[in-house]
Short mmCIF file of N, CA, C and O in Angstrom, two decimals:
data_model
loop_
_atom_site.label_atom_id
_atom_site.label_comp_id
_atom_site.label_asym_id
_atom_site.label_seq_id
_atom_site.Cartn_x
_atom_site.Cartn_y
_atom_site.Cartn_z
N MET A 253 3.67 15.08 -11.86
CA MET A 253 4.08 14.26 -10.91
C MET A 253 4.47 12.88 -11.30
O MET A 253 2.50 12.99 -11.43
N ASN A 254 5.45 11.70 -11.59
CA ASN A 254 4.88 10.77 -12.46
C ASN A 254 4.50 9.98 -11.13
O ASN A 254 4.21 10.25 -9.37
N ILE A 255 4.01 8.94 -11.79
CA ILE A 255 3.77 7.38 -10.38
C ILE A 255 4.65 7.10 -9.63
O ILE A 255 4.48 7.21 -8.63
N GLU A 256 5.57 7.59 -9.68
CA GLU A 256 6.93 7.25 -8.58
C GLU A 256 6.91 8.33 -7.66
O GLU A 256 6.96 7.61 -6.77
N LYS A 257 6.85 9.30 -8.07
CA LYS A 257 6.64 9.99 -7.59
C LYS A 257 5.96 10.50 -6.54
O LYS A 257 5.76 10.29 -5.02
N ARG A 258 4.77 10.20 -7.23
CA ARG A 258 3.68 10.15 -6.14
C ARG A 258 3.29 9.64 -4.59
O ARG A 258 3.44 10.02 -3.81
N PHE A 259 3.51 8.35 -5.59
CA PHE A 259 3.75 7.21 -4.57
C PHE A 259 5.25 7.33 -4.07
O PHE A 259 4.50 7.17 -2.47
N GLY A 260 5.50 7.66 -4.26
CA GLY A 260 6.76 7.95 -3.14
C GLY A 260 6.21 8.63 -1.55
O GLY A 260 6.48 8.35 -0.55
N LEU A 261 5.92 10.15 -2.26
CA LEU A 261 5.37 11.06 -1.81
C LEU A 261 3.95 10.88 -0.45
O LEU A 261 4.59 10.99 0.37
N ARG A 262 3.15 9.87 -0.64
CA ARG A 262 2.34 9.47 -0.41
C ARG A 262 2.99 8.42 0.79
O ARG A 262 2.28 8.11 2.69
N ILE A 263 3.67 7.69 0.05
CA ILE A 263 5.21 6.90 1.64
C ILE A 263 5.08 7.88 2.89
O ILE A 263 5.04 6.97 4.24
N ARG A 264 5.65 8.62 2.83
CA ARG A 264 6.80 8.94 2.87
C ARG A 264 5.48 10.31 3.84
O ARG A 264 5.96 10.22 5.59
N GLU A 265 4.21 10.00 4.01
CA GLU A 265 3.70 11.10 4.30
C GLU A 265 2.50 10.45 5.11
O GLU A 265 2.74 10.53 6.09
N LEU A 266 2.61 8.87 4.84
CA LEU A 266 2.16 7.61 5.45
C LEU A 266 3.11 7.14 6.82
O LEU A 266 2.74 7.77 8.55
N ARG A 267 4.22 7.95 6.48
CA ARG A 267 5.56 6.37 7.63
C ARG A 267 5.48 8.96 8.83
O ARG A 267 5.35 8.46 10.23
N MET A 268 5.10 10.45 7.85
CA MET A 268 5.18 11.12 9.42
C MET A 268 4.35 10.85 10.03
O MET A 268 4.44 11.16 11.02
N MET A 269 2.93 10.82 9.29
CA MET A 269 1.61 10.21 10.39
C MET A 269 1.92 9.12 11.78
O MET A 269 1.42 9.43 12.71
N GLN A 270 2.35 8.48 11.04
CA GLN A 270 3.08 7.72 12.28
C GLN A 270 4.71 8.00 12.94
O GLN A 270 5.08 6.92 14.26
N GLU A 271 5.30 9.22 12.71
CA GLU A 271 6.56 9.22 13.64
C GLU A 271 6.98 7.73 13.29
O GLU A 271 8.09 7.92 14.72
N ILE A 272 7.66 7.33 12.68
CA ILE A 272 8.58 6.91 12.91
C ILE A 272 9.33 7.18 11.48
O ILE A 272 9.18 7.79 10.48
N SER A 273 10.96 7.14 11.52
CA SER A 273 11.96 6.10 10.51
C SER A 273 12.06 6.26 9.25
O SER A 273 11.00 4.91 9.06
N GLN A 274 13.22 6.01 8.47
CA GLN A 274 12.86 5.30 7.59
C GLN A 274 12.88 3.72 7.90
O GLN A 274 12.75 2.97 7.50
N GLU A 275 14.01 4.63 8.10
CA GLU A 275 14.36 2.78 9.33
C GLU A 275 14.00 1.96 9.76
O GLU A 275 13.65 0.74 9.57
N GLU A 276 13.06 2.89 10.52
CA GLU A 276 11.85 1.78 11.12
C GLU A 276 10.99 1.04 9.47
O GLU A 276 10.51 -0.20 10.54
N LEU A 277 10.65 1.92 9.68
CA LEU A 277 10.13 1.28 8.41
C LEU A 277 10.22 0.70 7.30
O LEU A 277 9.62 -0.93 7.42
N ALA A 278 11.60 0.47 7.70
CA ALA A 278 12.34 -0.50 6.06
C ALA A 278 12.00 -2.50 7.47
O ALA A 278 11.51 -3.11 6.37
N TRP A 279 11.94 -1.82 8.57
CA TRP A 279 11.57 -3.10 9.06
C TRP A 279 10.69 -3.40 9.07
O TRP A 279 10.98 -4.70 8.88
N ARG A 280 9.71 -2.62 9.73
CA ARG A 280 7.90 -3.22 9.38
C ARG A 280 7.99 -4.06 8.92
O ARG A 280 7.53 -5.29 8.12
N CYS A 281 8.34 -2.84 7.10
CA CYS A 281 7.59 -3.86 5.97
C CYS A 281 8.93 -4.76 5.04
O CYS A 281 8.90 -5.83 4.11
N GLN A 282 10.08 -5.57 6.30
CA GLN A 282 10.93 -6.37 6.18
C GLN A 282 11.69 -5.91 3.99
O GLN A 282 12.08 -7.02 3.06
N LEU A 283 12.21 -4.38 4.21
CA LEU A 283 12.27 -3.70 3.05
C LEU A 283 14.04 -2.62 4.04
O LEU A 283 13.76 -3.31 4.40
N SER A 284 14.95 -2.89 2.66
CA SER A 284 15.88 -2.14 3.25
C SER A 284 15.12 -1.02 2.88
O SER A 284 15.15 0.20 2.40
N LYS A 285 17.11 -0.46 4.06
CA LYS A 285 16.36 0.61 4.18
C LYS A 285 16.44 1.11 3.44
O LYS A 285 15.91 3.02 2.91
N ASN A 286 18.13 1.50 2.18
CA ASN A 286 18.19 2.08 1.07
C ASN A 286 16.97 1.68 0.51
O ASN A 286 16.42 3.11 -0.89
N TYR A 287 16.25 0.59 0.06
CA TYR A 287 14.93 0.21 -1.04
C TYR A 287 14.06 2.31 -0.25
O TYR A 287 12.81 2.46 -1.70
N VAL A 288 13.50 1.75 1.05
CA VAL A 288 12.19 2.84 1.03
C VAL A 288 12.98 4.56 1.08
O VAL A 288 12.17 4.61 0.85
N SER A 289 13.54 4.08 0.57
CA SER A 289 15.15 5.82 0.66
C SER A 289 13.94 6.23 -0.78
O SER A 289 14.09 7.12 -0.96
N ASP A 290 14.55 5.71 -1.38
CA ASP A 290 14.71 5.06 -2.65
C ASP A 290 13.29 5.58 -3.66
O ASP A 290 12.24 6.26 -4.35
N VAL A 291 12.68 4.63 -2.73
CA VAL A 291 11.23 4.74 -3.18
C VAL A 291 10.38 6.12 -2.29
O VAL A 291 9.52 6.54 -3.25
N GLU A 292 11.02 6.59 -1.12
CA GLU A 292 9.81 8.35 -1.02
C GLU A 292 11.46 8.95 -2.15
O GLU A 292 10.23 9.94 -2.29
N ARG A 293 12.20 9.49 -2.61
CA ARG A 293 12.33 9.94 -2.61
C ARG A 293 12.16 9.94 -4.83
O ARG A 293 11.68 10.57 -6.30
N GLY A 294 10.66 8.25 -5.39
CA GLY A 294 9.81 8.30 -6.65
C GLY A 294 10.81 7.83 -7.32
O GLY A 294 11.12 8.13 -8.97
N THR A 295 12.46 7.53 -7.41
CA THR A 295 12.77 6.77 -8.10
C THR A 295 13.03 5.23 -8.36
O THR A 295 13.31 3.68 -9.12
N ARG A 296 12.10 4.37 -7.79
CA ARG A 296 12.16 3.29 -8.02
C ARG A 296 10.49 3.13 -8.03
O ARG A 296 8.94 3.40 -8.36
N ASN A 297 10.19 2.30 -9.68
CA ASN A 297 8.88 2.03 -10.13
C ASN A 297 8.68 0.78 -9.30
O ASN A 297 8.99 -0.33 -9.61
N VAL A 298 7.85 0.95 -8.49
CA VAL A 298 7.92 -0.08 -7.58
C VAL A 298 6.20 -1.16 -7.45
O VAL A 298 6.05 -1.22 -8.16
N SER A 299 7.00 -3.10 -6.97
CA SER A 299 6.09 -3.60 -7.64
C SER A 299 5.09 -4.06 -6.82
O SER A 299 4.92 -3.88 -5.88
N LEU A 300 3.67 -4.65 -7.70
CA LEU A 300 2.95 -5.49 -5.82
C LEU A 300 3.79 -5.88 -4.65
O LEU A 300 2.98 -6.21 -4.38
N LYS A 301 4.06 -6.65 -5.21
CA LYS A 301 5.19 -7.60 -3.79
C LYS A 301 5.50 -6.62 -3.52
O LYS A 301 6.09 -6.35 -2.53
N ALA A 302 5.97 -4.96 -3.42
CA ALA A 302 6.74 -4.33 -2.72
C ALA A 302 5.91 -3.78 -2.25
O ALA A 302 6.15 -2.83 -0.70
N ILE A 303 4.57 -2.45 -3.22
CA ILE A 303 3.65 -3.17 -2.43
C ILE A 303 2.97 -2.76 -1.83
O ILE A 303 2.41 -2.34 -1.18
N GLU A 304 2.63 -4.53 -1.40
CA GLU A 304 2.05 -5.09 -0.57
C GLU A 304 2.46 -5.01 1.13
O GLU A 304 2.41 -4.31 2.06
N LYS A 305 3.64 -4.85 1.39
CA LYS A 305 4.86 -4.77 1.28
C LYS A 305 5.28 -3.53 3.17
O LYS A 305 4.72 -3.32 3.90
N PHE A 306 4.51 -2.86 2.03
CA PHE A 306 4.45 -1.59 2.52
C PHE A 306 2.96 -1.57 3.29
O PHE A 306 2.55 -0.90 4.81
N ALA A 307 2.01 -1.62 2.98
CA ALA A 307 0.29 -2.22 3.08
C ALA A 307 1.20 -2.64 3.75
O ALA A 307 -0.17 -1.75 5.57
N LYS A 308 1.00 -3.79 4.21
CA LYS A 308 1.10 -4.76 5.72
C LYS A 308 2.94 -3.17 6.74
O LYS A 308 1.78 -3.59 8.37
N GLY A 309 3.08 -3.07 5.65
CA GLY A 309 4.06 -2.46 7.22
C GLY A 309 3.25 -1.06 7.95
O GLY A 309 3.99 -0.72 9.57
N LEU A 310 3.12 -0.45 7.04
CA LEU A 310 2.21 0.51 7.81
C LEU A 310 0.91 0.88 7.56
O LEU A 310 -0.17 1.51 9.39
N ASP A 311 0.55 -0.41 7.85
CA ASP A 311 -1.19 -1.44 8.46
C ASP A 311 -1.85 0.08 8.46
O ASP A 311 -2.59 -0.32 9.26
N VAL A 312 -2.06 -0.53 6.92
CA VAL A 312 -3.15 -0.24 6.25
C VAL A 312 -3.17 -0.94 4.70
O VAL A 312 -2.74 -1.46 4.44
N ARG A 313 -4.52 -0.26 4.60
CA ARG A 313 -4.86 -0.82 2.46
C ARG A 313 -4.52 -0.62 2.08
O ARG A 313 -3.44 0.05 1.73
N ILE A 314 -4.20 -1.43 0.59
CA ILE A 314 -3.13 -0.95 0.00
C ILE A 314 -3.88 0.51 -0.82
O ILE A 314 -2.99 0.63 -1.41
N GLU A 315 -4.54 -0.45 -0.93
CA GLU A 315 -6.12 0.78 -1.18
C GLU A 315 -4.91 2.07 -0.56
O GLU A 315 -5.36 3.90 -1.55
N ASP A 316 -5.45 2.64 -0.22
CA ASP A 316 -4.63 4.05 0.54
C ASP A 316 -3.60 3.99 0.81
O ASP A 316 -3.30 5.42 0.95
N LEU A 317 -2.47 3.64 -0.19
CA LEU A 317 -1.55 3.93 -0.13
C LEU A 317 -1.76 4.52 -1.88
O LEU A 317 -0.83 5.24 -2.24
N PHE A 318 -3.06 5.04 -2.78
CA PHE A 318 -3.33 5.41 -3.65
C PHE A 318 -4.34 6.61 -3.62
O PHE A 318 -4.96 6.91 -4.66
N HIS A 319 -4.63 7.14 -2.17
CA HIS A 319 -4.67 7.85 -1.83
C HIS A 319 -4.97 9.17 -2.11
O HIS A 319 -5.81 10.45 -1.85
N PHE A 320 -3.78 9.47 -2.82
CA PHE A 320 -3.12 10.55 -4.09
C PHE A 320 -3.33 11.32 -4.86
O PHE A 320 -4.09 12.39 -5.30
N GLU A 321 -4.63 9.66 -4.54
CA GLU A 321 -5.29 10.31 -6.41
C GLU A 321 -7.06 11.78 -6.74
O GLU A 321 -7.85 11.13 -6.79
N ARG A 322 -6.24 12.62 -5.41
CA ARG A 322 -7.81 13.04 -5.89
C ARG A 322 -7.43 14.82 -6.04
O ARG A 322 -6.56 15.15 -5.97
N MET B 85 -4.29 -16.79 -0.91
CA MET B 85 -4.49 -16.18 -2.60
C MET B 85 -3.37 -14.48 -3.15
O MET B 85 -3.38 -14.57 -1.22
N ASN B 86 -2.05 -14.46 -3.44
CA ASN B 86 -0.86 -13.98 -3.51
C ASN B 86 -1.56 -13.14 -4.39
O ASN B 86 -2.20 -12.21 -4.80
N ILE B 87 -0.88 -11.81 -4.15
CA ILE B 87 -1.26 -10.30 -4.69
C ILE B 87 -1.16 -10.76 -6.49
O ILE B 87 -2.33 -10.00 -6.47
N GLU B 88 -0.48 -10.93 -6.96
CA GLU B 88 -0.40 -11.28 -8.49
C GLU B 88 -1.87 -11.18 -8.76
O GLU B 88 -2.08 -11.21 -9.43
N LYS B 89 -2.04 -12.27 -8.28
CA LYS B 89 -3.77 -13.49 -8.45
C LYS B 89 -4.66 -13.11 -7.76
O LYS B 89 -5.68 -12.12 -8.94
N ARG B 90 -4.72 -11.60 -6.11
CA ARG B 90 -5.96 -10.72 -6.46
C ARG B 90 -5.80 -9.70 -7.67
O ARG B 90 -7.61 -9.40 -8.55
N PHE B 91 -4.54 -9.10 -8.37
CA PHE B 91 -4.43 -8.24 -8.64
C PHE B 91 -5.90 -8.37 -10.56
O PHE B 91 -5.68 -7.97 -10.85
N GLY B 92 -4.81 -9.71 -10.37
CA GLY B 92 -4.34 -10.87 -11.94
C GLY B 92 -6.69 -10.29 -11.74
O GLY B 92 -7.71 -10.23 -13.24
N LEU B 93 -7.57 -11.56 -10.32
CA LEU B 93 -8.59 -11.38 -11.00
C LEU B 93 -9.42 -10.63 -11.01
O LEU B 93 -10.55 -9.39 -11.94
N ARG B 94 -8.87 -9.07 -10.64
CA ARG B 94 -9.33 -8.15 -9.96
C ARG B 94 -9.68 -7.09 -12.14
O ARG B 94 -10.78 -6.24 -11.76
N ILE B 95 -8.33 -7.65 -12.08
CA ILE B 95 -7.67 -6.74 -14.07
C ILE B 95 -9.89 -6.97 -14.73
O ILE B 95 -10.09 -6.77 -15.60
N ARG B 96 -8.89 -8.48 -14.48
CA ARG B 96 -10.53 -9.03 -15.55
C ARG B 96 -12.53 -9.16 -15.25
O ARG B 96 -12.96 -8.91 -16.55
N GLU B 97 -11.53 -9.26 -13.95
CA GLU B 97 -13.15 -8.35 -13.53
C GLU B 97 -14.20 -7.01 -14.15
O GLU B 97 -14.95 -6.86 -14.38
N LEU B 98 -13.61 -6.56 -13.78
CA LEU B 98 -12.86 -5.00 -14.64
C LEU B 98 -13.13 -4.69 -15.84
O LEU B 98 -14.04 -4.16 -16.54
N ARG B 99 -12.32 -5.87 -16.79
CA ARG B 99 -12.24 -6.20 -18.41
C ARG B 99 -13.86 -6.59 -18.07
O ARG B 99 -14.29 -5.82 -19.36
N MET B 100 -14.07 -7.37 -17.62
CA MET B 100 -15.67 -8.14 -18.27
C MET B 100 -16.17 -7.61 -17.92
O MET B 100 -17.93 -7.63 -18.26
N MET B 101 -16.23 -6.60 -16.66
CA MET B 101 -17.33 -5.83 -16.59
C MET B 101 -17.76 -4.43 -17.89
O MET B 101 -18.95 -3.79 -18.43
N GLN B 102 -17.22 -3.84 -18.62
CA GLN B 102 -17.08 -2.93 -19.50
C GLN B 102 -16.68 -4.80 -20.56
O GLN B 102 -16.81 -4.43 -21.99
N GLU B 103 -16.42 -5.40 -20.66
CA GLU B 103 -17.63 -6.63 -21.46
C GLU B 103 -16.34 -6.09 -22.61
O GLU B 103 -16.77 -6.48 -23.88
N ILE B 104 -15.14 -6.29 -22.94
CA ILE B 104 -13.66 -6.29 -23.91
C ILE B 104 -13.03 -7.09 -23.63
O ILE B 104 -13.13 -8.12 -22.97
N SER B 105 -12.56 -7.64 -25.28
CA SER B 105 -11.18 -8.59 -25.18
C SER B 105 -9.58 -8.20 -24.48
O SER B 105 -9.51 -7.25 -23.68
N GLN B 106 -9.21 -9.62 -23.92
CA GLN B 106 -7.77 -8.85 -23.42
C GLN B 106 -6.92 -7.83 -24.42
O GLN B 106 -6.12 -7.12 -24.37
N GLU B 107 -7.48 -8.48 -25.86
CA GLU B 107 -6.52 -8.38 -26.99
C GLU B 107 -7.16 -5.81 -26.38
O GLU B 107 -6.91 -5.50 -27.36
N GLU B 108 -8.29 -6.45 -27.10
CA GLU B 108 -8.60 -4.40 -26.85
C GLU B 108 -8.84 -4.10 -26.08
O GLU B 108 -7.58 -2.78 -25.48
N LEU B 109 -8.38 -4.98 -24.22
CA LEU B 109 -7.73 -4.06 -22.97
C LEU B 109 -5.98 -3.50 -23.69
O LEU B 109 -5.85 -2.38 -22.48
N ALA B 110 -5.48 -4.61 -24.28
CA ALA B 110 -4.07 -4.22 -23.94
C ALA B 110 -3.55 -2.76 -25.22
O ALA B 110 -3.45 -2.29 -24.45
N TRP B 111 -4.57 -2.69 -26.39
CA TRP B 111 -4.45 -2.03 -26.55
C TRP B 111 -5.13 -0.75 -26.20
O TRP B 111 -4.25 0.11 -25.78
N ARG B 112 -6.23 -0.53 -25.17
CA ARG B 112 -6.14 1.21 -24.48
C ARG B 112 -5.13 1.09 -24.06
O ARG B 112 -5.40 2.34 -23.49
N CYS B 113 -4.69 -0.30 -22.48
CA CYS B 113 -3.89 0.48 -22.15
C CYS B 113 -2.03 0.72 -22.86
O CYS B 113 -1.04 0.13 -21.26
N GLN B 114 -2.02 0.86 -24.12
CA GLN B 114 -0.76 0.38 -24.86
C GLN B 114 0.87 -0.69 -23.82
O GLN B 114 1.23 -0.48 -23.77
N LEU B 115 -0.36 -1.60 -23.56
CA LEU B 115 0.51 -3.21 -22.88
C LEU B 115 0.19 -4.75 -24.76
O LEU B 115 -0.70 -3.84 -25.04
N SER B 116 0.79 -5.25 -24.02
CA SER B 116 1.40 -5.97 -24.82
C SER B 116 -0.03 -6.62 -25.45
O SER B 116 -0.60 -7.51 -24.15
N LYS B 117 -1.42 -7.81 -24.94
CA LYS B 117 -1.93 -8.48 -24.83
C LYS B 117 -1.48 -9.75 -24.48
O LYS B 117 -1.75 -10.19 -23.04
N ASN B 118 0.03 -10.53 -24.64
CA ASN B 118 0.68 -10.92 -24.14
C ASN B 118 0.87 -11.26 -22.09
O ASN B 118 1.00 -11.35 -21.19
N TYR B 119 1.53 -9.40 -22.01
CA TYR B 119 1.42 -8.89 -20.69
C TYR B 119 -0.20 -8.92 -20.03
O TYR B 119 -0.37 -9.30 -18.69
N VAL B 120 -0.78 -8.54 -20.71
CA VAL B 120 -2.65 -8.37 -19.90
C VAL B 120 -2.55 -9.96 -20.19
O VAL B 120 -3.38 -10.15 -18.68
N SER B 121 -3.04 -10.77 -20.14
CA SER B 121 -2.41 -12.07 -20.27
C SER B 121 -3.12 -13.04 -19.13
O SER B 121 -2.68 -13.61 -18.49
N ASP B 122 -0.91 -12.06 -18.91
CA ASP B 122 -0.27 -12.91 -17.50
C ASP B 122 -0.08 -11.84 -16.90
O ASP B 122 -0.34 -13.51 -15.80
N VAL B 123 -0.85 -10.63 -16.71
CA VAL B 123 -1.65 -10.48 -14.96
C VAL B 123 -3.00 -10.71 -14.90
O VAL B 123 -2.75 -11.24 -13.49
N GLU B 124 -3.95 -11.07 -15.69
CA GLU B 124 -4.83 -11.22 -15.62
C GLU B 124 -4.58 -13.47 -14.30
O GLU B 124 -5.23 -13.79 -14.04
N ARG B 125 -3.29 -13.71 -15.16
CA ARG B 125 -3.90 -15.03 -14.49
C ARG B 125 -2.72 -15.08 -13.52
O ARG B 125 -2.62 -16.09 -13.52
N GLY B 126 -1.96 -13.93 -12.78
CA GLY B 126 -1.67 -13.88 -11.93
C GLY B 126 -0.33 -13.79 -12.23
O GLY B 126 0.56 -13.99 -10.94
N THR B 127 0.48 -14.11 -12.73
CA THR B 127 2.22 -14.37 -13.09
C THR B 127 2.73 -13.61 -12.78
O THR B 127 3.72 -14.08 -13.51
N ARG B 128 2.36 -12.27 -12.91
CA ARG B 128 3.43 -11.39 -12.78
C ARG B 128 3.03 -10.59 -11.86
O ARG B 128 2.09 -9.65 -11.79
N ASN B 129 4.45 -9.30 -12.05
CA ASN B 129 4.45 -9.38 -10.05
C ASN B 129 4.95 -7.30 -10.53
O ASN B 129 5.78 -6.79 -11.11
N VAL B 130 3.23 -7.05 -10.99
CA VAL B 130 3.30 -5.17 -11.97
C VAL B 130 3.53 -4.08 -10.69
O VAL B 130 4.10 -4.33 -9.53
N SER B 131 4.76 -3.80 -11.63
CA SER B 131 5.26 -2.42 -11.40
C SER B 131 3.51 -0.54 -10.95
O SER B 131 3.25 -1.10 -12.08
N LEU B 132 4.13 -0.33 -10.81
CA LEU B 132 4.15 1.35 -11.18
C LEU B 132 2.95 1.96 -11.95
O LEU B 132 2.35 2.16 -12.43
N LYS B 133 4.18 1.67 -12.99
CA LYS B 133 4.04 2.16 -14.15
C LYS B 133 3.40 1.44 -14.85
O LYS B 133 2.30 2.54 -16.06
N ALA B 134 3.12 0.22 -14.89
CA ALA B 134 1.84 -0.59 -15.71
C ALA B 134 1.00 -0.89 -15.07
O ALA B 134 -0.48 -0.37 -15.54
N ILE B 135 0.45 -0.37 -13.07
CA ILE B 135 -0.87 -0.73 -12.78
C ILE B 135 -0.78 1.33 -13.51
O ILE B 135 -2.51 0.45 -13.48
N GLU B 136 -0.48 1.80 -13.88
CA GLU B 136 -1.30 2.67 -13.74
C GLU B 136 -2.16 3.27 -14.92
O GLU B 136 -2.92 3.53 -16.02
N LYS B 137 -1.00 2.62 -15.90
CA LYS B 137 -1.53 2.04 -17.71
C LYS B 137 -2.78 1.40 -17.46
O LYS B 137 -3.36 1.67 -18.34
N PHE B 138 -2.69 0.25 -16.42
CA PHE B 138 -4.52 -0.60 -16.63
C PHE B 138 -5.42 -0.15 -15.91
O PHE B 138 -6.85 1.15 -16.31
N ALA B 139 -4.78 1.84 -14.77
CA ALA B 139 -5.92 2.26 -14.12
C ALA B 139 -7.11 3.09 -15.72
O ALA B 139 -7.75 3.40 -15.93
N LYS B 140 -6.23 3.42 -16.46
CA LYS B 140 -5.64 5.03 -18.17
C LYS B 140 -6.86 4.23 -18.87
O LYS B 140 -7.89 4.09 -18.84
N GLY B 141 -6.68 2.43 -18.57
CA GLY B 141 -7.27 1.20 -19.94
C GLY B 141 -8.66 0.93 -19.55
O GLY B 141 -9.10 1.14 -20.53
N LEU B 142 -7.93 0.90 -18.11
CA LEU B 142 -9.91 1.12 -17.47
C LEU B 142 -10.81 1.82 -17.28
O LEU B 142 -12.12 1.64 -16.92
N ASP B 143 -10.43 3.33 -17.76
CA ASP B 143 -10.64 4.21 -17.08
C ASP B 143 -10.92 4.43 -15.23
O ASP B 143 -11.90 4.34 -15.92
N VAL B 144 -10.50 3.96 -15.18
CA VAL B 144 -11.13 3.73 -12.95
C VAL B 144 -9.42 4.25 -12.49
O VAL B 144 -8.72 4.13 -12.88
N ARG B 145 -10.32 5.37 -11.08
CA ARG B 145 -8.35 5.50 -10.48
C ARG B 145 -7.62 4.19 -9.86
O ARG B 145 -8.63 2.88 -9.45
N ILE B 146 -6.75 4.17 -9.67
CA ILE B 146 -5.44 2.86 -9.41
C ILE B 146 -6.07 2.46 -8.34
O ILE B 146 -6.14 1.21 -7.86
N GLU B 147 -7.22 3.23 -6.69
CA GLU B 147 -7.61 2.70 -5.65
C GLU B 147 -8.27 1.84 -5.72
O GLU B 147 -8.66 0.39 -5.84
N ASP B 148 -8.95 2.30 -7.08
CA ASP B 148 -10.29 1.30 -7.59
C ASP B 148 -9.62 -0.32 -8.39
O ASP B 148 -10.50 -1.27 -8.17
N LEU B 149 -8.63 -0.85 -7.97
CA LEU B 149 -8.03 -1.76 -9.07
C LEU B 149 -7.81 -2.16 -7.91
O LEU B 149 -7.52 -3.26 -7.79
N PHE B 150 -7.68 -1.67 -6.50
CA PHE B 150 -7.06 -2.86 -5.53
C PHE B 150 -8.67 -2.33 -4.86
O PHE B 150 -8.83 -3.23 -2.56
N HIS B 151 -9.48 -2.63 -5.33
CA HIS B 151 -10.59 -2.88 -4.55
C HIS B 151 -10.80 -4.29 -3.81
O HIS B 151 -12.70 -4.76 -4.20
N PHE B 152 -10.20 -5.16 -4.63
CA PHE B 152 -10.22 -6.60 -3.65
C PHE B 152 -10.00 -6.82 -2.78
O PHE B 152 -11.23 -8.42 -2.33
N GLU B 153 -10.16 -6.05 -1.98
CA GLU B 153 -9.25 -6.63 -0.14
C GLU B 153 -10.97 -6.24 0.49
O GLU B 153 -10.32 -5.47 1.53
N ARG B 154 -11.56 -6.39 0.36
CA ARG B 154 -12.64 -6.75 1.35
C ARG B 154 -12.99 -7.17 2.43
O ARG B 154 -12.74 -8.99 1.52
#
């Protein structure tokens, strides 16, 4: 699985754990709902700035977004 | 310090620990030397695909690239 897919699944996993919608996550991250949806589907080559927004929105460390590598 | 700067300093730190040049790192990561130089100076909003290349080139986990957050 490529890095975009793995990252997207991890974002979805963290969102589900917090029981929030994509819309709520988008609002928390200051990103558009469409963008969050694309990221979760693994179709976006997300950049550092957006990665930081996801970490802040999910209230986790950036490292935690990459804990799929086990 | 913004995320690009912090990431760039972390890449430089890991490169220095391995005692390799920017040119050697670029070769290992399959990236251009100019790009690696820009990243270390914190002027690039690096994407997932490039982040993965840095991790592979430095032989660390992606998480380790974000260990500046302590």
